[in-house]
Short mmCIF file of C-alpha atoms and ligand atoms in Angstrom, two decimals:
data_model
loop_
_atom_site.label_atom_id
_atom_site.label_comp_id
_atom_site.label_asym_id
_atom_site.label_seq_id
_atom_site.Cartn_x
_atom_site.Cartn_y
_atom_site.Cartn_z
CA MET A 1 48.98 0.24 16.87
CA HIS A 2 47.09 2.46 19.38
CA GLU A 3 48.84 5.62 18.19
CA LEU A 4 46.68 5.78 15.11
CA SER A 5 43.46 5.72 17.31
CA ILE A 6 44.93 8.59 19.28
CA VAL A 7 45.73 10.45 16.10
CA MET A 8 42.19 9.97 15.05
CA SER A 9 40.82 11.38 18.24
CA VAL A 10 43.18 14.42 17.89
CA ILE A 11 41.82 14.92 14.41
CA GLU A 12 38.27 14.78 15.76
CA ILE A 13 38.98 17.43 18.38
CA ALA A 14 40.70 19.63 15.82
CA GLN A 15 37.75 19.24 13.51
CA GLN A 16 35.31 20.20 16.21
CA GLN A 17 37.41 23.22 17.19
CA ALA A 18 37.62 24.40 13.55
CA THR A 19 33.94 24.01 13.05
CA HIS A 20 33.34 26.01 16.20
CA ALA A 21 35.61 28.73 14.89
CA ASN A 22 34.11 28.60 11.39
CA ALA A 23 37.57 27.75 10.00
CA SER A 24 38.12 25.33 7.15
CA ILE A 25 41.87 24.98 7.44
CA ILE A 26 44.16 24.28 10.27
CA ASP A 27 47.54 25.81 9.85
CA GLU A 28 49.22 24.57 12.95
CA ILE A 29 48.52 22.24 15.75
CA GLU A 30 50.48 22.02 19.00
CA LEU A 31 50.38 18.96 21.15
CA ASP A 32 51.72 18.19 24.65
CA ILE A 33 52.93 14.64 24.80
CA GLY A 34 54.28 13.32 28.05
CA SER A 35 57.09 10.82 28.17
CA MET A 36 54.86 8.42 30.14
CA SER A 37 51.86 8.86 27.97
CA GLY A 38 52.57 5.49 26.34
CA ILE A 39 53.17 7.01 22.92
CA GLU A 40 56.09 5.80 20.90
CA MET A 41 57.27 8.75 18.86
CA SER A 42 58.33 6.85 15.75
CA ALA A 43 54.89 5.13 15.70
CA TRP A 44 53.28 8.48 16.33
CA ASP A 45 54.98 10.17 13.38
CA PHE A 46 53.85 7.22 11.09
CA ALA A 47 50.38 7.23 12.42
CA TRP A 48 50.12 10.99 12.02
CA LYS A 49 51.16 10.95 8.35
CA GLN A 50 48.65 8.10 7.69
CA GLY A 51 45.89 9.51 9.81
CA VAL A 52 45.79 13.18 8.73
CA ARG A 53 45.44 12.38 5.00
CA ASN A 54 42.28 13.99 3.55
CA THR A 55 41.49 15.71 6.85
CA ILE A 56 41.41 19.24 8.01
CA LEU A 57 44.97 18.60 9.43
CA GLU A 58 46.44 17.31 6.19
CA ASN A 59 48.67 20.41 5.64
CA ALA A 60 48.91 21.58 9.31
CA ILE A 61 52.29 21.94 10.89
CA SER A 62 52.39 19.71 13.98
CA LYS A 63 54.40 20.97 16.85
CA ILE A 64 55.06 18.49 19.66
CA ASN A 65 56.07 19.51 23.11
CA LEU A 66 57.62 16.43 24.75
CA ILE A 67 57.12 16.62 28.47
CA GLU A 68 59.49 14.84 30.77
CA ALA A 69 57.92 12.81 33.48
CA LYS A 70 58.25 13.88 37.05
CA ALA A 71 57.13 12.26 40.22
CA LYS A 72 56.73 13.26 43.81
CA CYS A 73 57.56 11.03 46.73
CA ASN A 74 54.56 10.43 49.06
CA ASP A 75 56.91 9.93 51.95
CA CYS A 76 59.46 12.85 51.89
CA ASP A 77 57.91 15.12 49.23
CA ALA A 78 61.01 15.02 46.97
CA GLU A 79 60.32 15.78 43.23
CA PHE A 80 62.38 13.91 40.75
CA PRO A 81 62.40 12.90 37.09
CA ILE A 82 61.09 9.46 36.42
CA GLU A 83 61.19 6.96 33.57
CA HIS A 84 59.21 3.99 34.97
CA TYR A 85 56.33 3.58 37.35
CA TYR A 86 58.34 1.41 39.56
CA ASP A 87 61.26 3.76 40.03
CA PRO A 88 61.76 4.56 43.78
CA CYS A 89 62.49 7.96 45.31
CA PRO A 90 66.14 8.74 44.89
CA VAL A 91 66.17 10.47 48.24
CA CYS A 92 64.52 8.03 50.58
CA GLY A 93 64.02 4.93 48.42
CA GLU A 94 60.20 4.94 49.01
CA HIS A 95 58.15 3.32 46.19
CA LEU A 96 54.95 5.19 47.01
CA ILE A 97 55.26 7.87 44.47
CA SER A 98 52.82 10.07 42.54
CA ILE A 99 53.30 11.01 38.90
CA ILE A 100 52.88 14.67 38.72
CA GLN A 101 53.80 15.29 35.12
CA GLY A 102 54.49 13.26 31.99
CA LYS A 103 51.21 11.53 31.38
CA GLU A 104 49.89 14.40 29.18
CA LEU A 105 48.31 13.92 25.90
CA ARG A 106 46.47 16.93 24.83
CA VAL A 107 45.94 19.43 22.05
CA LYS A 108 47.51 22.59 23.42
CA SER A 109 46.65 24.95 20.70
CA LEU A 110 45.36 25.24 17.11
CA VAL A 111 46.04 27.95 14.58
CA VAL A 112 43.14 28.07 12.04
CA SER A 113 42.32 30.16 9.02
ZN1 LIG B 1 61.23 9.99 49.26
#
């Protein structure tokens, strides 16, 4: 389950940030997760509960911003929501599209004390 390894790297980032801020507790963590980031939310929740045990994030509230994927057509420049890489442009039917949003996976903010 790759979600757990991602949770572990989020914990590592949070730990570094907290050390940097001389904080020992993280109260809240906010994450941006794109709908095309490859993360399965049910697996994520499970991995999170397992992963944060006995870490600086154990009691932190985790806020997740789910980001809907969007693509831009390389041919006609239309922007549209997308679910799969192979979805064509709804305007002209072109398959050469660029994902402009939805692959995010990042720690947006941390509240420490
Ligand atoms: Zn197009």
